[in-house]
């Protein structure tokens, strides 16, 4: 039985769908600080299965220990965390508490229960302002904000744990690039509660008429069209990467560190055009000043994941936009 912490969230819910597709059983632990319980009802519609949910906090060691024991957990996929860069600058303790202390609590309970397999949500944010792209896993790690530091600390503690008990742990650090998209059913997707910070949900809201126009942050970067370049990965491809990592850990003890990205650089304006094609409606935009702290361009070298996990992405930008558009217009999002 797999424990999915943060399983009601954006990436967690899609990974639950991927686990069900592979017939792998799991339970979800979530405190709903950034998601809604209705996600799990919609997930149950996708999977045709009744889901086991434990409402609670990953920082609650007694609860986590009980869940590990009572559900016969053998592996954990750890999504529960906070991810808003700006909020992490304003309230760093909150981020270190959830993202670092939460991971310490979880790993301590796992060790006590003899559960030694964990797949962890890291982020390309650990590379900070990269020296060049495509980025390989051995690139310098130099995060530029508390969120990034918290992810790097969690990565570091996994490495130290592996070193302290060689061969005892099976730990994966998955560095996601820019997750976007939604489940093909239109039943689950990204659901920002406030004004979206990220490009894709903002573009979707402009296309839907909820917001007037997109502010494109910077038109004078040293990129092909002057706008920022990223590696957008469909969340369902990302979800399948977690299943591939779990399977890899079944056969390999130790520490795995892989980028999960497409390896394809895409600019802001290319994404806008792709969304217009997918939705059939215009996405008005205006080029404004650069967003402080933004990097001009970065994308993944996805070769390690292909080589070790036998995984690569299969959904392109057009599909990412089509799936977001279906989710944006569907009834499910409003439940
Ligand atoms: P999300 O906010 O949609 O999901 C996180 C889930 O964890 C939510 O359901 C939330 O309620 C839950 N949660 C938060 N703190 C908790 C706690 N203390 N106890 C129990 N549950 C808790 O975010 P997401 O986009 O699905 O991201 C999942 C993970 O991936 C996070 O750790 C995030 O930092 C990491 N990540 C996300 C991105 C991205 O762009 N979405 C990129 C790189 C890494
Ligand atoms: C952001 C986070 C990063 C996180 C990633 C996950 C920051 C500084 N970084 O990165 O830690 O891992 O999301 O997906 O917040 N853009 C616009 N207009 C908008 C929004 C975005 O032009 O309204 C541009 C940005 O300048 C950038 C691109 O779109 O060039 C992507 O932005 P975004 O989706 O916010 O992701 P990142 O900046 O890569």
Coordinates of C-alpha atoms and ligand atoms in Angstrom, one line a residue, residues 83 85-86 123-125 145 147 176-179 196-200 202 214-218 221 227-230 232 268 291-296 298, ligand 2:
X83 CA 4.9 26.1 -3.3
X85 CA 7.6 31.6 -4.0
X86 CA 6.4 35.1 -3.0
X123 CA 11.7 21.2 -8.2
X124 CA 13.9 22.8 -10.8
X125 CA 13.9 25.7 -8.5
X145 CA 14.4 32.1 -2.4
X147 CA 10.9 28.0 -1.2
X176 CA 10.0 19.0 -11.8
X177 CA 10.2 21.6 -14.4
X178 CA 7.0 23.6 -15.1
X179 CA 3.9 21.4 -14.5
X196 CA -2.7 33.0 -10.6
X197 CA 1.1 33.6 -10.3
X198 CA 1.9 31.1 -13.0
X199 CA 1.6 31.6 -16.7
X200 CA -0.7 28.7 -17.7
X202 CA -3.4 33.0 -16.0
X214 CA -2.1 38.7 -19.9
X215 CA 0.9 40.8 -18.8
X216 CA 3.9 39.2 -20.5
X217 CA 6.8 39.8 -18.1
X218 CA 9.6 41.1 -20.3
X221 CA 15.3 38.7 -22.9
X227 CA 10.0 36.5 -23.9
X228 CA 10.9 34.0 -21.1
X229 CA 11.5 30.4 -22.0
X230 CA 10.6 27.4 -19.9
X232 CA 6.4 23.0 -19.6
X268 CA 5.6 32.8 -23.3
X291 CA 9.1 40.2 -13.2
X292 CA 11.8 40.6 -10.5
X293 CA 13.7 37.4 -9.8
X294 CA 12.7 35.8 -13.1
X295 CA 15.3 33.9 -15.2
X296 CA 15.4 34.4 -19.0
X298 CA 15.8 27.2 -18.6
Ligands
LIG2 C1 7.6 29.6 -11.0 C2 8.4 29.6 -9.7 C3 9.1 28.4 -9.5 C4 8.3 27.1 -9.7 C5 7.5 27.2 -11.0 C6 6.6 26.0 -11.1 C7 8.8 32.0 -9.4 C8 9.9 33.1 -9.3 N1 9.2 30.8 -9.7 O1 8.6 29.5 -12.0 O2 9.8 28.3 -8.3 O3 9.0 25.9 -9.6 O4 6.8 28.4 -11.1 O5 5.8 26.0 -12.3 O6 7.7 32.2 -9.1 N2 4.8 34.9 -17.1 C9 4.2 36.0 -17.7 N3 3.1 36.5 -17.2 C10 2.4 35.9 -16.2 C11 3.0 34.8 -15.5 C12 4.2 34.3 -16.0 O7 4.8 36.5 -18.7 O8 1.3 36.4 -15.8 C13 6.1 34.3 -17.6 C14 7.2 34.4 -16.7 O9 7.9 35.6 -16.7 C15 8.1 33.2 -17.2 C16 7.0 32.2 -17.7 O10 5.9 33.0 -18.0 O11 8.9 33.5 -18.2 C17 6.6 31.1 -16.7 O12 6.3 31.7 -15.5 P1 5.7 30.8 -14.3 O13 4.6 30.0 -14.8 O14 5.4 31.7 -13.1 O15 6.8 29.8 -13.9 P2 8.4 30.1 -13.5 O16 8.7 31.6 -13.5 O17 9.2 29.3 -14.3

